[in-house]
Amino acid sequence: HANDRLTSRGYIGRLLRAGINTISWKSTLPKTVSISSRDGELQAAIHACKCIIGFGILLRDLGIHPGGPLPVYSDSSATVDCVNSDMIHKESRWNSIRLNWLRQQVLDRLVRVVWVSGDDMLADICTKHLSSHQKFMETRALLMNLKYRFTEFCGRR
């Protein structure tokens, strides 16, 4: 949240994975300042939904869409609750158009927004300093589908 010191905007990131393979990722600075982490996470979820909807269209054209809504993972329980509720928090009224757009994608069964714990949020590698070098290397190995473990890598130095 507000990790760009010049503009007070917070970086958002997304990862698109097909099975265990990472096929697309992006880290960006949104055009607007978020007044809360909840609203920043909402912006990130919208950017991820746009990407996954496009990917879903490609899968349908290729005849390999798994059927049903594609998952969009968020480590923000407030974002997941807002998407799955008809209520809009009074401090998010200015963001209601974005929220309603995301809700419509869920109602149209294009996506489903799913909560995951912060420890399991792989997209954090795009926006945050991970807690340790080991955590970074483990996440990188997972995302790059590498065959070796971090401890084996350190042993070869």
mmCIF file of C-alpha atoms in Angstrom, residues 2-3 32 43 66 84 89 92 96 138-139 151:
data_model
loop_
_atom_site.group_PDB
_atom_site.id
_atom_site.type_symbol
_atom_site.label_atom_id
_atom_site.label_comp_id
_atom_site.label_asym_id
_atom_site.label_seq_id
_atom_site.Cartn_x
_atom_site.Cartn_y
_atom_site.Cartn_z
ATOM 1 C CA ALA A 2 1.489 3.331 -1.149
ATOM 2 C CA ASN A 3 4.911 1.821 -1.778
ATOM 3 C CA THR A 32 -5.165 6.016 -9.122
ATOM 4 C CA GLN A 43 -7.900 -2.899 -8.113
ATOM 5 C CA PRO A 66 -12.324 -26.616 -18.257
ATOM 6 C CA ASN A 84 -19.617 -12.037 -2.774
ATOM 7 C CA HIS A 89 -18.829 -0.509 2.584
ATOM 8 C CA SER A 92 -15.835 2.140 -0.805
ATOM 9 C CA SER A 96 -18.640 0.962 -6.415
ATOM 10 C CA GLU A 138 11.546 -21.104 -3.055
ATOM 11 C CA THR A 139 8.798 -19.001 -4.643
ATOM 12 C CA THR A 151 18.926 -26.224 -0.379
#
